[in-house]
């Protein structure tokens, strides 16, 4: 049998590959963003002194990052290398404009910084996780705000200072708007994630007992039955004896309470058994999935549970259970396992109930092909 890949690792690998592909697409855009102004400046000089120094450095940085994106560089390192230079560049540019009094047309230079700030904030929000990007963007906007406070001139203002401060306020408002929008998106995404997780949990939980439902049990059984580490897998199908009589004599509300109390005992049994899964398979049937060192261990575990239930009344009623048990080497064929457990339960019912019956089956029948 060929080895099955781990779905969780496969998902992570695919997500990492997708993010690498994303960076390989956006990083050349960064190269173009810095290369084009430099080329135009070479044709007709127009860049401020700061940009003449910073743009070649940023261009070299993003050329290097573009090359690194095609190598086996850890993704976290690459993402940090994408956002740190760009965030530093926009903060540095704002500071250079504010603290260079003899700079020509400072308000215009500051206005031309606004698109860079917005792009830096947006790229950060796209490249890294939502919470991390919000923190990084908050630091950038906070740094710009501190630079604004430090450079704020005392009144009365000249016309140039008034224009500069007006432009600065517009820049801060635009940047703050991006942060606010990012916060709203993060909040809504969090609410959606919470609801999605709750919906997923509800879809895999039995409403009456709070135990895993049939869907969750089959999912767990799939994982255990195809575990490449091998070992033995035990499946115990448990059924409440004479449950129809309980409903007929005491009412369905009492029957439901019996199942709820039974679920409490099963949870306790689950905690006592390592690597076990217990859930409601349907109606008054419950399924126990155990990894065991040998068949006798599985039988002993089910027998202890049966005796415990027989000796402790459930909701004031003396209730017994029958258990059909099957033990198989792993990997195993799930439909055959379930059929064998059902046959063993049928045998336990027909031979007096309140007992555990283990099916003795040929391992070749249970092994997956």
mmCIF file of C-alpha atoms in Angstrom:
data_model
loop_
_atom_site.group_PDB
_atom_site.id
_atom_site.type_symbol
_atom_site.label_atom_id
_atom_site.label_comp_id
_atom_site.label_asym_id
_atom_site.label_seq_id
_atom_site.Cartn_x
_atom_site.Cartn_y
_atom_site.Cartn_z
ATOM 1 C CA UNK A 1 0.000 0.000 0.000
ATOM 2 C CA UNK A 2 1.419 3.392 -0.970
ATOM 3 C CA UNK A 3 2.071 5.945 1.763
ATOM 4 C CA UNK A 4 -0.671 8.534 2.165
ATOM 5 C CA UNK A 5 0.487 12.161 2.592
ATOM 6 C CA UNK A 6 -0.474 13.967 5.768
ATOM 7 C CA UNK A 7 -3.415 16.265 4.801
ATOM 8 C CA UNK A 8 -2.382 18.914 7.321
ATOM 9 C CA UNK A 9 1.187 19.060 6.014
ATOM 10 C CA UNK A 10 -0.077 19.003 2.440
ATOM 11 C CA UNK A 11 -2.324 21.995 3.172
ATOM 12 C CA UNK A 12 0.531 23.911 4.819
ATOM 13 C CA UNK A 13 2.903 23.098 1.961
ATOM 14 C CA UNK A 14 0.343 24.256 -0.593
ATOM 15 C CA UNK A 15 -0.317 27.484 1.334
ATOM 16 C CA UNK A 16 3.425 28.170 1.586
ATOM 17 C CA UNK A 17 3.861 27.468 -2.125
ATOM 18 C CA UNK A 18 0.963 29.804 -2.966
ATOM 19 C CA UNK A 19 2.415 32.607 -0.866
ATOM 20 C CA UNK A 20 5.812 32.165 -2.511
ATOM 21 C CA UNK A 21 4.108 32.414 -5.899
ATOM 22 C CA UNK A 22 2.342 35.574 -4.737
ATOM 23 C CA UNK A 23 5.648 37.175 -3.689
ATOM 24 C CA UNK A 24 7.209 36.214 -7.008
ATOM 25 C CA UNK A 25 4.465 38.201 -8.716
ATOM 26 C CA UNK A 26 4.485 41.359 -6.563
ATOM 27 C CA UNK A 27 8.239 41.775 -6.039
ATOM 28 C CA UNK A 28 8.951 42.548 -9.727
ATOM 29 C CA UNK A 29 6.316 45.260 -9.359
ATOM 30 C CA UNK A 30 8.454 46.799 -6.621
ATOM 31 C CA UNK A 31 11.443 46.698 -8.933
ATOM 32 C CA UNK A 32 9.466 48.515 -11.629
ATOM 33 C CA UNK A 33 8.107 51.073 -9.125
ATOM 34 C CA UNK A 34 11.637 52.218 -8.270
ATOM 35 C CA UNK A 35 13.295 51.624 -11.649
ATOM 36 C CA UNK A 36 10.880 53.716 -13.739
ATOM 37 C CA UNK A 37 11.311 56.985 -11.745
ATOM 38 C CA UNK A 38 15.088 56.523 -11.855
ATOM 39 C CA UNK A 39 14.999 56.022 -15.611
ATOM 40 C CA UNK A 40 12.766 59.082 -16.076
ATOM 41 C CA UNK A 41 15.058 61.097 -13.808
ATOM 42 C CA UNK A 42 17.987 60.068 -16.010
ATOM 43 C CA UNK A 43 16.116 61.470 -19.038
ATOM 44 C CA UNK A 44 14.990 64.655 -17.279
ATOM 45 C CA UNK A 45 16.088 65.266 -13.654
ATOM 46 C CA UNK A 46 13.142 65.736 -11.294
ATOM 47 C CA UNK A 47 13.783 63.632 -8.195
ATOM 48 C CA UNK A 48 14.436 65.311 -4.839
ATOM 49 C CA UNK A 49 17.859 64.755 -3.255
ATOM 50 C CA UNK A 50 16.404 62.212 -0.840
ATOM 51 C CA UNK A 51 14.864 60.167 -3.660
ATOM 52 C CA UNK A 52 18.063 60.287 -5.659
ATOM 53 C CA UNK A 53 19.769 58.480 -2.793
ATOM 54 C CA UNK A 54 16.935 56.248 -1.610
ATOM 55 C CA UNK A 55 15.547 54.974 -4.921
ATOM 56 C CA UNK A 56 18.741 53.166 -6.061
ATOM 57 C CA UNK A 57 18.996 51.528 -2.631
ATOM 58 C CA UNK A 58 15.340 50.398 -2.733
ATOM 59 C CA UNK A 59 15.749 49.221 -6.326
ATOM 60 C CA UNK A 60 18.741 47.069 -5.365
ATOM 61 C CA UNK A 61 16.833 45.726 -2.368
ATOM 62 C CA UNK A 62 13.833 44.595 -4.408
ATOM 63 C CA UNK A 63 15.976 43.154 -7.189
ATOM 64 C CA UNK A 64 17.684 41.049 -4.526
ATOM 65 C CA UNK A 65 14.348 40.048 -2.956
ATOM 66 C CA UNK A 66 12.981 39.057 -6.373
ATOM 67 C CA UNK A 67 15.947 36.742 -6.840
ATOM 68 C CA UNK A 68 15.613 35.357 -3.314
ATOM 69 C CA UNK A 69 11.913 34.583 -3.857
ATOM 70 C CA UNK A 70 12.974 31.865 -6.311
ATOM 71 C CA UNK A 71 15.336 30.272 -3.800
ATOM 72 C CA UNK A 72 14.572 28.113 -0.758
ATOM 73 C CA UNK A 73 14.531 31.082 1.616
ATOM 74 C CA UNK A 74 12.252 30.673 4.672
ATOM 75 C CA UNK A 75 8.974 32.373 3.891
ATOM 76 C CA UNK A 76 8.919 34.383 7.140
ATOM 77 C CA UNK A 77 12.350 35.835 6.365
ATOM 78 C CA UNK A 78 11.288 36.793 2.864
ATOM 79 C CA UNK A 79 8.123 38.478 4.087
ATOM 80 C CA UNK A 80 10.037 40.477 6.701
ATOM 81 C CA UNK A 81 12.512 41.501 4.000
ATOM 82 C CA UNK A 82 9.608 42.727 1.843
ATOM 83 C CA UNK A 83 7.840 44.901 4.403
ATOM 84 C CA UNK A 84 10.706 46.274 6.515
ATOM 85 C CA UNK A 85 12.522 48.183 3.715
ATOM 86 C CA UNK A 86 9.275 49.575 2.311
ATOM 87 C CA UNK A 87 7.916 50.628 5.709
ATOM 88 C CA UNK A 88 11.284 52.140 6.585
ATOM 89 C CA UNK A 89 11.428 53.948 3.249
ATOM 90 C CA UNK A 90 8.081 55.752 3.658
ATOM 91 C CA UNK A 91 8.812 56.709 7.265
ATOM 92 C CA UNK A 92 12.276 57.901 6.308
ATOM 93 C CA UNK A 93 10.848 59.895 3.380
ATOM 94 C CA UNK A 94 8.280 61.679 5.556
ATOM 95 C CA UNK A 95 10.988 62.546 8.093
ATOM 96 C CA UNK A 96 13.321 63.811 5.367
ATOM 97 C CA UNK A 97 10.642 66.151 4.023
ATOM 98 C CA UNK A 98 9.609 67.462 7.450
ATOM 99 C CA UNK A 99 13.137 68.055 8.754
ATOM 100 C CA UNK A 100 14.712 69.568 5.640
ATOM 101 C CA UNK A 101 13.646 73.234 5.820
ATOM 102 C CA UNK A 102 15.545 74.297 2.689
ATOM 103 C CA UNK A 103 13.888 71.623 0.543
ATOM 104 C CA UNK A 104 12.071 73.081 -2.452
ATOM 105 C CA UNK A 105 8.283 72.621 -2.517
ATOM 106 C CA UNK A 106 8.137 70.611 0.698
ATOM 107 C CA UNK A 107 4.334 70.372 0.622
ATOM 108 C CA UNK A 108 4.458 68.909 -2.894
ATOM 109 C CA UNK A 109 7.184 66.482 -1.839
ATOM 110 C CA UNK A 110 5.082 65.414 1.132
ATOM 111 C CA UNK A 111 2.017 65.024 -1.085
ATOM 112 C CA UNK A 112 4.004 62.758 -3.393
ATOM 113 C CA UNK A 113 4.801 60.593 -0.349
ATOM 114 C CA UNK A 114 1.125 59.812 0.276
ATOM 115 C CA UNK A 115 0.814 57.150 -2.480
ATOM 116 C CA UNK A 116 3.972 55.466 -1.170
ATOM 117 C CA UNK A 117 2.525 55.376 2.344
ATOM 118 C CA UNK A 118 -0.762 53.867 1.149
ATOM 119 C CA UNK A 119 1.065 51.299 -1.007
ATOM 120 C CA UNK A 120 3.333 50.345 1.906
ATOM 121 C CA UNK A 121 0.363 49.866 4.230
ATOM 122 C CA UNK A 122 -1.556 47.824 1.672
ATOM 123 C CA UNK A 123 1.396 45.616 0.728
ATOM 124 C CA UNK A 124 2.041 44.903 4.403
ATOM 125 C CA UNK A 125 -1.607 43.930 4.861
ATOM 126 C CA UNK A 126 -1.358 41.588 1.875
ATOM 127 C CA UNK A 127 2.010 40.006 2.593
ATOM 128 C CA UNK A 128 1.811 39.009 6.264
ATOM 129 C CA UNK A 129 -0.985 37.793 8.533
ATOM 130 C CA UNK A 130 -3.765 40.189 9.441
ATOM 131 C CA UNK A 131 -2.787 40.751 13.074
ATOM 132 C CA UNK A 132 0.900 41.137 12.267
ATOM 133 C CA UNK A 133 0.221 43.533 9.411
ATOM 134 C CA UNK A 134 -2.073 45.620 11.606
ATOM 135 C CA UNK A 135 0.682 45.882 14.228
ATOM 136 C CA UNK A 136 3.331 46.806 11.639
ATOM 137 C CA UNK A 137 1.074 49.365 9.975
ATOM 138 C CA UNK A 138 0.185 50.808 13.367
ATOM 139 C CA UNK A 139 3.900 51.252 14.119
ATOM 140 C CA UNK A 140 4.464 52.993 10.762
ATOM 141 C CA UNK A 141 1.547 55.389 11.200
ATOM 142 C CA UNK A 142 2.544 55.981 14.820
ATOM 143 C CA UNK A 143 6.086 56.825 13.736
ATOM 144 C CA UNK A 144 4.771 59.281 11.149
ATOM 145 C CA UNK A 145 2.525 60.849 13.793
ATOM 146 C CA UNK A 146 5.511 61.270 16.139
ATOM 147 C CA UNK A 147 7.507 62.873 13.336
ATOM 148 C CA UNK A 148 4.578 65.216 12.758
ATOM 149 C CA UNK A 149 4.432 66.240 16.408
ATOM 150 C CA UNK A 150 8.206 66.762 16.541
ATOM 151 C CA UNK A 151 8.191 68.940 13.420
ATOM 152 C CA UNK A 152 5.004 70.876 14.197
ATOM 153 C CA UNK A 153 5.886 74.600 13.945
ATOM 154 C CA UNK A 154 4.869 77.148 16.545
ATOM 155 C CA UNK A 155 2.350 79.759 15.395
ATOM 156 C CA UNK A 156 2.109 82.072 13.639
ATOM 157 C CA UNK A 157 2.615 79.972 10.507
ATOM 158 C CA UNK A 158 3.914 81.115 7.197
ATOM 159 C CA UNK A 159 1.901 80.259 4.109
ATOM 160 C CA UNK A 160 4.400 77.522 3.257
ATOM 161 C CA UNK A 161 4.159 76.028 6.764
ATOM 162 C CA UNK A 162 0.364 76.111 6.677
ATOM 163 C CA UNK A 163 0.344 74.291 3.345
ATOM 164 C CA UNK A 164 2.860 71.765 4.623
ATOM 165 C CA UNK A 165 0.885 71.056 7.809
ATOM 166 C CA UNK A 166 -2.354 70.763 5.825
ATOM 167 C CA UNK A 167 -0.717 68.221 3.523
ATOM 168 C CA UNK A 168 0.672 66.369 6.531
ATOM 169 C CA UNK A 169 -2.776 66.155 8.129
ATOM 170 C CA UNK A 170 -4.204 64.769 4.893
ATOM 171 C CA UNK A 171 -1.463 62.137 4.811
ATOM 172 C CA UNK A 172 -2.165 61.125 8.404
ATOM 173 C CA UNK A 173 -5.915 60.996 7.783
ATOM 174 C CA UNK A 174 -5.454 58.777 4.712
ATOM 175 C CA UNK A 175 -3.076 56.457 6.572
ATOM 176 C CA UNK A 176 -5.405 56.295 9.571
ATOM 177 C CA UNK A 177 -8.304 55.458 7.253
ATOM 178 C CA UNK A 178 -6.340 52.466 5.935
ATOM 179 C CA UNK A 179 -5.651 51.324 9.505
ATOM 180 C CA UNK A 180 -9.325 51.750 10.437
ATOM 181 C CA UNK A 181 -10.461 49.791 7.378
ATOM 182 C CA UNK A 182 -7.935 47.063 8.153
ATOM 183 C CA UNK A 183 -9.221 46.902 11.736
ATOM 184 C CA UNK A 184 -12.815 46.527 10.538
ATOM 185 C CA UNK A 185 -11.823 43.785 8.095
ATOM 186 C CA UNK A 186 -9.852 41.987 10.803
ATOM 187 C CA UNK A 187 -12.789 42.202 13.191
ATOM 188 C CA UNK A 188 -15.229 40.857 10.626
ATOM 189 C CA UNK A 189 -12.830 38.111 9.606
ATOM 190 C CA UNK A 190 -12.468 37.142 13.265
ATOM 191 C CA UNK A 191 -16.245 36.964 13.680
ATOM 192 C CA UNK A 192 -16.580 34.906 10.513
ATOM 193 C CA UNK A 193 -13.800 32.575 11.680
ATOM 194 C CA UNK A 194 -15.458 32.129 15.074
ATOM 195 C CA UNK A 195 -18.784 31.352 13.437
ATOM 196 C CA UNK A 196 -17.144 29.006 10.951
ATOM 197 C CA UNK A 197 -15.363 27.127 13.740
ATOM 198 C CA UNK A 198 -18.604 26.948 15.700
ATOM 199 C CA UNK A 199 -20.487 25.698 12.651
ATOM 200 C CA UNK A 200 -17.784 23.087 12.044
ATOM 201 C CA UNK A 201 -17.976 21.989 15.672
ATOM 202 C CA UNK A 202 -21.770 21.827 15.519
ATOM 203 C CA UNK A 203 -21.568 19.778 12.330
ATOM 204 C CA UNK A 204 -19.373 17.221 14.118
ATOM 205 C CA UNK A 205 -21.145 17.146 17.491
ATOM 206 C CA UNK A 206 -24.218 15.184 18.525
ATOM 207 C CA UNK A 207 -26.789 17.657 19.869
ATOM 208 C CA UNK A 208 -28.246 15.360 22.534
ATOM 209 C CA UNK A 209 -25.091 13.949 24.117
ATOM 210 C CA UNK A 210 -22.400 16.463 23.173
ATOM 211 C CA UNK A 211 -20.233 13.605 21.902
ATOM 212 C CA UNK A 212 -18.753 13.428 18.396
ATOM 213 C CA UNK A 213 -21.430 12.447 15.905
ATOM 214 C CA UNK A 214 -21.293 9.866 13.136
ATOM 215 C CA UNK A 215 -19.535 12.222 10.728
ATOM 216 C CA UNK A 216 -16.799 13.033 13.250
ATOM 217 C CA UNK A 217 -16.407 9.358 14.151
ATOM 218 C CA UNK A 218 -15.945 8.319 10.540
ATOM 219 C CA UNK A 219 -13.396 11.107 10.059
ATOM 220 C CA UNK A 220 -11.456 9.932 13.124
ATOM 221 C CA UNK A 221 -11.730 6.326 11.988
ATOM 222 C CA UNK A 222 -10.319 7.298 8.604
ATOM 223 C CA UNK A 223 -7.257 8.809 10.274
ATOM 224 C CA UNK A 224 -6.677 5.850 12.580
ATOM 225 C CA UNK A 225 -7.318 3.188 9.956
ATOM 226 C CA UNK A 226 -4.723 4.668 7.594
ATOM 227 C CA UNK A 227 -2.073 5.470 10.175
ATOM 228 C CA UNK A 228 1.231 4.480 8.576
ATOM 229 C CA UNK A 229 2.751 3.762 11.987
ATOM 230 C CA UNK A 230 0.805 0.492 12.051
ATOM 231 C CA UNK A 231 -0.252 -1.158 15.281
ATOM 232 C CA UNK A 232 -3.676 -2.482 16.218
ATOM 233 C CA UNK A 233 -6.979 -0.671 15.912
ATOM 234 C CA UNK A 234 -9.961 -1.740 18.021
ATOM 235 C CA UNK A 235 -13.533 -0.841 17.180
ATOM 236 C CA UNK A 236 -16.270 -1.306 19.765
ATOM 237 C CA UNK A 237 -19.903 -0.819 18.745
ATOM 238 C CA UNK A 238 -21.966 -0.316 21.914
ATOM 239 C CA UNK A 239 -25.747 -0.568 22.049
ATOM 240 C CA UNK A 240 -28.119 0.077 24.981
ATOM 241 C CA UNK A 241 -30.052 -3.090 25.778
ATOM 242 C CA UNK A 242 -33.860 -2.907 25.532
ATOM 243 C CA UNK A 243 -33.753 0.828 24.827
ATOM 244 C CA UNK A 244 -37.155 0.693 23.116
ATOM 245 C CA UNK A 245 -38.688 -0.584 26.348
ATOM 246 C CA UNK A 246 -37.162 2.348 28.236
ATOM 247 C CA UNK A 247 -38.815 4.776 25.823
ATOM 248 C CA UNK A 248 -42.119 2.898 25.886
ATOM 249 C CA UNK A 249 -42.329 2.571 29.693
ATOM 250 C CA UNK A 250 -40.726 5.800 30.852
ATOM 251 C CA UNK A 251 -41.084 8.148 27.911
ATOM 252 C CA UNK A 252 -38.677 9.544 25.338
ATOM 253 C CA UNK A 253 -37.523 12.312 27.696
ATOM 254 C CA UNK A 254 -36.249 9.649 30.097
ATOM 255 C CA UNK A 255 -34.651 7.795 27.203
ATOM 256 C CA UNK A 256 -32.844 10.955 26.155
ATOM 257 C CA UNK A 257 -31.626 11.491 29.719
ATOM 258 C CA UNK A 258 -30.327 7.913 29.830
ATOM 259 C CA UNK A 259 -28.309 8.592 26.687
ATOM 260 C CA UNK A 260 -26.953 11.820 28.172
ATOM 261 C CA UNK A 261 -25.889 10.048 31.367
ATOM 262 C CA UNK A 262 -24.351 7.268 29.299
ATOM 263 C CA UNK A 263 -22.369 9.885 27.389
ATOM 264 C CA UNK A 264 -20.917 11.137 30.688
ATOM 265 C CA UNK A 265 -19.640 7.627 31.464
ATOM 266 C CA UNK A 266 -18.226 7.280 27.960
ATOM 267 C CA UNK A 267 -16.324 10.555 28.291
ATOM 268 C CA UNK A 268 -14.875 9.323 31.567
ATOM 269 C CA UNK A 269 -13.893 6.063 29.896
ATOM 270 C CA UNK A 270 -12.330 8.009 27.039
ATOM 271 C CA UNK A 271 -10.117 9.967 29.429
ATOM 272 C CA UNK A 272 -9.003 6.720 31.066
ATOM 273 C CA UNK A 273 -7.998 5.180 27.728
ATOM 274 C CA UNK A 274 -5.126 6.679 25.790
ATOM 275 C CA UNK A 275 -5.632 7.427 22.080
ATOM 276 C CA UNK A 276 -9.375 6.663 22.196
ATOM 277 C CA UNK A 277 -12.346 8.278 20.481
ATOM 278 C CA UNK A 278 -15.920 7.840 21.674
ATOM 279 C CA UNK A 279 -19.036 9.153 19.980
ATOM 280 C CA UNK A 280 -22.681 8.569 19.170
ATOM 281 C CA UNK A 281 -22.944 6.437 16.059
ATOM 282 C CA UNK A 282 -26.724 6.713 15.784
ATOM 283 C CA UNK A 283 -29.825 6.164 17.913
ATOM 284 C CA UNK A 284 -28.762 4.251 21.029
ATOM 285 C CA UNK A 285 -25.515 3.052 19.415
ATOM 286 C CA UNK A 286 -22.111 4.447 20.354
ATOM 287 C CA UNK A 287 -18.746 3.769 18.749
ATOM 288 C CA UNK A 288 -15.437 3.368 20.569
ATOM 289 C CA UNK A 289 -12.178 3.696 18.621
ATOM 290 C CA UNK A 290 -9.076 2.556 20.498
ATOM 291 C CA UNK A 291 -5.432 1.973 19.650
ATOM 292 C CA UNK A 292 -4.340 -1.088 21.636
ATOM 293 C CA UNK A 293 -1.174 -3.170 22.046
ATOM 294 C CA UNK A 294 -3.061 -6.472 21.764
ATOM 295 C CA UNK A 295 -6.631 -7.795 21.337
ATOM 296 C CA UNK A 296 -7.025 -8.709 24.995
ATOM 297 C CA UNK A 297 -6.408 -5.083 26.018
ATOM 298 C CA UNK A 298 -9.294 -3.967 23.828
ATOM 299 C CA UNK A 299 -11.573 -6.643 25.271
ATOM 300 C CA UNK A 300 -10.604 -5.707 28.845
ATOM 301 C CA UNK A 301 -11.295 -2.023 28.213
ATOM 302 C CA UNK A 302 -14.767 -2.728 26.804
ATOM 303 C CA UNK A 303 -15.497 -5.212 29.576
ATOM 304 C CA UNK A 304 -14.603 -2.652 32.274
ATOM 305 C CA UNK A 305 -16.952 -0.179 30.656
ATOM 306 C CA UNK A 306 -19.747 -2.750 30.405
ATOM 307 C CA UNK A 307 -19.427 -3.717 34.086
ATOM 308 C CA UNK A 308 -19.337 -0.108 35.188
ATOM 309 C CA UNK A 309 -22.537 0.700 33.327
ATOM 310 C CA UNK A 310 -24.243 -2.433 34.644
ATOM 311 C CA UNK A 311 -23.415 -1.485 38.236
ATOM 312 C CA UNK A 312 -24.320 2.226 38.089
ATOM 313 C CA UNK A 313 -27.966 3.194 37.409
ATOM 314 C CA UNK A 314 -28.521 5.784 34.696
ATOM 315 C CA UNK A 315 -31.198 8.313 35.639
ATOM 316 C CA UNK A 316 -32.495 5.890 38.261
ATOM 317 C CA UNK A 317 -32.743 2.979 35.832
ATOM 318 C CA UNK A 318 -30.716 -0.205 35.671
ATOM 319 C CA UNK A 319 -29.293 -0.115 32.176
ATOM 320 C CA UNK A 320 -26.992 -2.601 30.486
ATOM 321 C CA UNK A 321 -25.142 -2.463 27.198
ATOM 322 C CA UNK A 322 -23.912 -4.948 24.629
ATOM 323 C CA UNK A 323 -20.643 -4.400 22.782
ATOM 324 C CA UNK A 324 -19.485 -5.813 19.468
ATOM 325 C CA UNK A 325 -15.714 -5.655 19.270
ATOM 326 C CA UNK A 326 -13.307 -6.151 16.396
ATOM 327 C CA UNK A 327 -9.529 -5.731 16.399
ATOM 328 C CA UNK A 328 -7.552 -5.216 13.230
ATOM 329 C CA UNK A 329 -3.991 -4.444 12.196
ATOM 330 C CA UNK A 330 -3.467 -1.008 10.670
ATOM 331 C CA UNK A 331 -3.913 -0.006 7.876
ATOM 332 C CA UNK A 332 -7.417 -1.443 7.726
ATOM 333 C CA UNK A 333 -10.459 -1.419 5.453
ATOM 334 C CA UNK A 334 -13.082 0.738 7.177
ATOM 335 C CA UNK A 335 -16.317 -0.717 5.720
ATOM 336 C CA UNK A 336 -15.156 -4.233 6.644
ATOM 337 C CA UNK A 337 -14.286 -3.055 10.168
ATOM 338 C CA UNK A 338 -17.739 -1.552 10.677
ATOM 339 C CA UNK A 339 -19.488 -4.621 9.267
ATOM 340 C CA UNK A 340 -17.469 -6.893 11.548
ATOM 341 C CA UNK A 341 -18.263 -4.760 14.625
ATOM 342 C CA UNK A 342 -21.951 -4.791 13.693
ATOM 343 C CA UNK A 343 -21.903 -8.588 13.308
ATOM 344 C CA UNK A 344 -20.190 -8.931 16.692
ATOM 345 C CA UNK A 345 -22.811 -6.684 18.310
ATOM 346 C CA UNK A 346 -25.587 -8.745 16.727
ATOM 347 C CA UNK A 347 -24.003 -11.872 18.214
ATOM 348 C CA UNK A 348 -23.769 -10.257 21.678
ATOM 349 C CA UNK A 349 -27.452 -9.316 21.490
ATOM 350 C CA UNK A 350 -28.544 -12.776 20.400
ATOM 351 C CA UNK A 351 -26.559 -14.555 23.115
ATOM 352 C CA UNK A 352 -28.101 -12.838 26.104
ATOM 353 C CA UNK A 353 -27.093 -9.149 25.948
ATOM 354 C CA UNK A 354 -25.057 -7.329 28.618
ATOM 355 C CA UNK A 355 -21.848 -8.749 27.243
ATOM 356 C CA UNK A 356 -18.827 -8.023 25.035
ATOM 357 C CA UNK A 357 -18.307 -10.208 21.997
ATOM 358 C CA UNK A 358 -15.096 -9.979 20.005
ATOM 359 C CA UNK A 359 -15.170 -11.079 16.414
ATOM 360 C CA UNK A 360 -12.398 -13.481 15.449
ATOM 361 C CA UNK A 361 -11.795 -12.629 11.834
ATOM 362 C CA UNK A 362 -9.051 -13.332 9.379
ATOM 363 C CA UNK A 363 -6.703 -10.296 9.404
ATOM 364 C CA UNK A 364 -6.465 -10.541 5.631
ATOM 365 C CA UNK A 365 -10.149 -9.663 5.433
ATOM 366 C CA UNK A 366 -9.618 -6.476 7.434
ATOM 367 C CA UNK A 367 -6.447 -5.197 5.824
ATOM 368 C CA UNK A 368 -6.921 -2.543 3.171
ATOM 369 C CA UNK A 369 -5.759 -3.369 -0.295
#
